[in-house]
C-alpha positions as a printed Julia matrix, in Angstrom:
354×3 Matrix{Float64}:
 33.47  -1.0   55.66
 35.48  -1.48  58.86
 33.93  -1.71  62.3
 35.38   1.7   63.17
 33.81   3.29  60.09
 30.49   1.63  60.87
 30.54   3.04  64.39
 31.54   6.51  63.2
 28.63   6.54  60.73
 26.1    5.3   63.29
 23.14   7.36  64.59
 24.79   7.33  68.03
 27.96   9.0   66.71
 25.83  11.54  64.84
 23.85  12.3   68.01
 26.97  12.7   70.14
 28.57  15.13  67.68
 25.45  17.22  66.96
 25.29  19.93  65.68
 28.65  19.74  63.89
 28.65  16.11  62.79
 31.36  13.51  63.22
 33.36  14.63  60.17
 34.02  18.05  61.74
 36.02  16.31  64.49
 37.75  13.69  62.34
 39.05  16.27  59.85
 40.93  18.04  62.63
 43.36  15.12  62.86
 42.84  13.2   59.59
 41.19  15.25  56.8
 41.14  12.32  54.36
 39.58  10.02  56.96
 36.16  11.66  57.16
 33.4    9.08  56.95
 30.5   10.87  55.26
 32.03  13.47  52.96
 34.36  13.4   49.97
 37.87  14.79  50.32
 40.67  14.7   47.76
 44.41  15.13  48.19
 46.47  16.9   45.54
 49.13  14.43  44.37
 50.6   16.44  41.47
 50.33  19.83  39.78
 51.11  20.37  36.09
 51.37  23.83  34.56
 49.58  23.76  31.2
 50.29  27.23  29.78
 51.82  30.48  30.89
 50.25  32.79  28.28
 47.7   35.1   29.84
 46.21  33.85  33.08
 48.11  30.64  33.97
 46.44  27.24  33.69
 47.17  24.2   35.84
 46.03  20.6   35.99
 45.66  19.16  39.49
 45.73  15.4   39.9
 43.58  14.41  42.87
 43.34  11.29  44.98
 39.77  11.19  46.38
 39.03   9.38  49.62
 36.89   6.27  49.93
 33.63   8.22  49.76
 34.19   9.07  46.07
 31.77   7.16  43.85
 33.46   7.93  40.53
 32.28  10.13  37.65
 30.96   9.93  34.12
 32.79  11.71  31.32
 31.61  15.33  31.08
 30.52  15.73  34.71
 31.72  18.36  37.17
 32.43  18.58  40.88
 32.14  21.31  43.46
 35.54  22.07  44.97
 35.85  23.77  48.33
 38.97  25.37  49.78
 39.63  27.34  52.95
 40.8   30.84  52.07
 41.33  33.39  54.84
 39.41  31.16  57.23
 36.33  30.87  55.03
 35.35  27.97  52.82
 34.92  28.98  49.18
 33.26  26.65  46.71
 33.37  26.61  42.93
 32.44  24.14  40.21
 35.08  22.6   37.95
 34.71  19.97  35.26
 36.65  16.76  35.66
 39.1   16.62  32.77
 40.27  13.01  33.12
 38.52  10.0   31.63
 35.55   8.49  33.49
 36.5    7.13  36.89
 35.4    4.62  39.5
 36.07   4.54  43.25
 39.81   4.4   43.94
 40.84   6.14  40.7
 42.79   9.37  40.45
 41.04  12.25  38.7
 42.24  15.54  37.22
 40.85  19.06  37.25
 42.18  21.73  34.9
 41.49  25.39  35.6
 42.62  28.82  34.5
 43.47  31.34  37.22
 40.62  33.73  36.58
 41.83  37.2   37.66
 38.48  37.71  39.41
 38.24  34.14  40.66
 39.32  33.66  44.25
 39.22  29.85  44.16
 40.74  29.3   40.72
 43.62  31.67  41.5
 44.21  29.9   44.8
 44.25  26.45  43.19
 46.54  27.49  40.32
 48.92  29.79  42.17
 48.93  28.76  45.84
 47.84  25.12  46.12
 50.56  22.59  46.92
 50.97  18.83  46.62
 49.51  17.29  49.77
 46.78  19.89  50.21
 43.34  18.4   50.9
 40.28  19.8   49.12
 36.58  19.49  49.85
 34.88  17.69  46.98
 31.29  16.92  46.04
 30.19  13.8   44.25
 30.18  14.22  40.47
 27.16  16.0   39.03
 25.77  17.04  35.65
 23.99  15.67  32.6
 26.64  16.62  30.02
 27.45  12.96  29.52
 27.68  10.41  26.74
 25.05   7.72  26.11
 25.3    3.98  26.12
 25.43   2.64  23.44
 27.58   5.25  21.74
 26.59   6.79  18.38
 28.57   5.91  15.26
 30.19   9.38  15.05
 30.31  12.36  17.41
 31.08  16.06  17.22
 32.74  17.91  20.1
 32.84  21.74  20.15
 34.56  23.77  22.85
 35.93  27.21  23.55
 38.63  28.29  26.01
 38.54  26.38  29.28
 35.33  24.71  28.08
 37.66  22.12  26.66
 37.94  20.37  30.03
 34.7   18.29  30.08
 35.1   17.7   26.35
 38.56  16.27  26.97
 37.05  13.97  29.58
 34.65  12.71  26.91
 37.42  12.38  24.32
 39.75  10.54  26.71
 36.93   8.21  27.75
 36.06   7.37  24.15
 39.69   6.63  23.33
 40.17   4.52  26.46
 37.08   2.49  25.56
 38.58   1.84  22.12
 35.87   3.8   20.31
 36.23   3.18  16.57
 33.84   5.81  15.18
 34.82   9.22  13.86
 35.3   11.96  16.46
 35.14  15.51  15.07
 36.65  17.96  17.55
 36.45  21.73  16.93
 38.09  23.93  19.57
 38.47  27.72  19.79
 41.24  29.33  21.84
 42.79  32.78  22.08
 46.11  31.79  20.5
 48.43  28.79  20.15
 50.22  29.95  23.29
 46.94  29.76  25.22
 46.16  26.24  23.96
 45.57  23.7   26.73
 46.59  20.05  26.07
 48.33  21.15  22.86
 50.78  18.21  22.71
 48.04  15.63  23.37
 45.75  17.13  20.72
 48.52  16.96  18.13
 49.05  13.25  18.74
 45.64  11.63  18.45
 44.65   8.54  16.44
 43.41   8.95  12.83
 39.71   8.62  13.73
 39.91  11.91  15.68
 39.61  14.93  13.37
 40.87  17.93  15.36
 40.46  21.55  14.25
 42.15  24.06  16.56
 41.08  27.61  15.71
 42.39  30.95  16.98
 40.07  33.74  15.74
 42.15  36.48  17.38
 45.07  35.3   15.25
 43.14  35.36  11.99
 41.23  32.07  12.02
 37.49  32.25  11.32
 35.21  32.63  14.33
 32.3   30.28  14.9
 29.37  30.58  12.53
 26.96  27.99  11.22
 28.52  28.35   7.76
 32.03  27.81   9.13
 30.9   24.7   11.02
 29.25  23.39   7.86
 32.55  23.85   6.06
 34.47  21.96   8.75
 31.9   19.21   9.37
 29.39  19.07   6.5
 27.18  16.46   8.19
 27.18  18.2   11.6
 23.37  18.32  11.76
 23.29  14.52  11.65
 25.83  14.03  14.45
 25.34  13.82  18.21
 27.13  16.94  19.41
 28.54  18.09  22.75
 29.48  21.78  23.14
 30.99  23.6   26.11
 32.44  27.08  26.43
 31.61  30.72  27.04
 27.96  31.7   26.87
 28.42  33.66  23.65
 29.82  30.65  21.79
 27.24  28.24  23.13
 24.35  30.53  22.22
 25.63  30.58  18.61
 25.9   26.79  18.59
 22.35  26.53  19.91
 21.15  28.77  17.07
 22.85  26.39  14.63
 21.06  23.36  16.02
 17.75  25.13  16.78
 15.61  22.59  18.63
 17.58  19.51  17.63
 17.9   16.94  20.4
 21.3   15.96  19.02
 22.93  18.9   20.83
 24.05  18.83  24.47
 25.57  21.98  25.95
 27.33  23.05  29.11
 27.52  26.75  29.88
 30.68  28.12  31.37
 28.95  30.89  33.21
 25.54  32.46  33.5
 24.13  33.6   30.23
 23.63  37.34  30.06
 21.25  37.08  27.15
 18.14  39.01  28.25
 14.72  37.48  27.95
 13.02  39.19  25.06
  9.69  39.57  26.87
 11.05  40.91  30.16
 11.66  44.61  30.78
 13.83  45.61  33.73
 12.01  48.11  35.89
 11.39  48.95  39.53
 13.9   48.8   42.38
 15.62  46.07  44.37
 15.94  46.52  48.13
 18.43  44.64  50.29
 16.64  44.82  53.61
 19.42  43.9   56.06
 21.95  46.38  54.69
 19.34  49.02  53.9
 20.72  49.45  50.38
 18.64  49.8   47.22
 19.23  50.24  43.51
 17.29  50.4   40.28
 16.59  47.0   38.74
 18.91  46.48  35.75
 17.75  42.97  34.87
 20.99  41.33  36.07
 21.13  38.57  38.7
 20.58  39.8   42.25
 24.07  38.63  43.23
 25.63  41.02  40.71
 23.29  43.79  41.82
 24.26  43.26  45.46
 27.98  43.22  44.67
 27.64  46.44  42.68
 26.34  48.05  45.89
 29.38  46.84  47.83
 27.69  43.87  49.51
 29.47  40.53  49.83
 26.85  37.77  49.9
 27.94  34.16  50.12
 28.16  32.45  46.74
 29.74  29.42  45.09
 29.3   28.32  41.5
 27.43  31.39  40.18
 25.56  28.92  37.96
 22.55  28.02  40.09
 23.99  24.69  41.11
 25.72  24.73  44.48
 23.02  26.59  46.48
 25.68  28.58  48.39
 24.01  31.89  47.48
 20.5   30.94  48.63
 18.82  33.96  50.24
 15.29  34.85  51.33
 13.17  36.98  49.01
 10.44  38.55  51.12
  8.58  40.44  48.4
  8.45  40.77  44.65
  8.92  38.62  41.57
 12.12  37.09  40.21
 13.04  35.4   36.95
 15.53  32.54  36.7
 17.93  33.79  34.01
 18.91  30.23  33.1
 15.45  28.75  32.67
 13.21  31.79  32.3
 10.97  30.52  35.12
  9.21  33.32  37.01
  8.21  33.15  40.67
  6.21  35.65  42.73
  5.91  33.68  45.99
  6.56  35.79  49.13
  9.14  34.66  51.73
 10.82  32.37  49.23
 14.39  31.05  49.3
 16.03  31.79  45.95
 19.46  31.4   44.36
 20.5   35.0   43.84
 23.24  34.1   41.32
 20.61  33.13  38.72
 17.62  35.18  39.9
 16.89  38.62  38.44
 14.21  40.9   39.82
 11.1   41.59  37.75
  9.82  44.9   39.14
 10.17  45.88  42.79
 11.8   43.19  44.92
 13.13  42.85  48.48
 15.86  40.41  49.53
 17.14  39.73  53.06
 20.73  40.8   52.49
């Protein structure tokens, strides 16, 4: 660390720049030079597919604050859109990295996704993004098992590709079974790379909408007869992952990463009562969906980021009532509690300061 960096990170610099912090001033003249936060510059953009919503891979050059990532982890990416910072989570698609390495993110321009559409359609080489350190437990162990099974659907292929690329770069000699579901061959991401893998990688690309079988336990057994004995990583839409979880029951061999909040209702919870949004004065019947969705249905626009209960951007104050975390099933009835409304559903009458 240089003397200048040491001074900029000192308590004195922090005190002089309170309440904004020293990085708020540095980024005005040198966005990549901030001393406490991670930034990444886009150095190239590759268009993966054009079928349906377009997909792009961004190659990023993080600044010196980047600590690297493990295969399978994700980052929070922030961009300024219409003068407001928007944050979303994206999996790193490149092999594991260390400080100083380039990384890649691959994303589909979700028609309803402000950030993904911006990154795919409007971002340009040279743009600087806000970046978190890598997060997540969807990672591979050390030492590695003798064989692995990777299952993915749609854009859920991105963290799985990070795992695959890492295994290949390490010279992994075991068998890698890779089962991927996509809408059609024209929607297939990384198609050329997947067709040119070494013999120890057994790839099955399936397109159910084009006549290929959809995921079932029986189909998986036909593709990988010893699947129950293999350490397995699965990532994709909630519907696919819930089926994979049913296949593996309570086996600790399975690791999963959900693409978005599961909408599977808790069997012992009945939606009833009403949710009140105190600041706006709006109210609606409780439908058992996350409070963020309920607020948006009423025309409110609360702050949010990942919509997965990770980034904390949507944290709001619940003044009364009980909520259930739709990801974990945990129930909380504490008054005046800060909750993540993207993963919290009301259980009975509930009041939120929105």
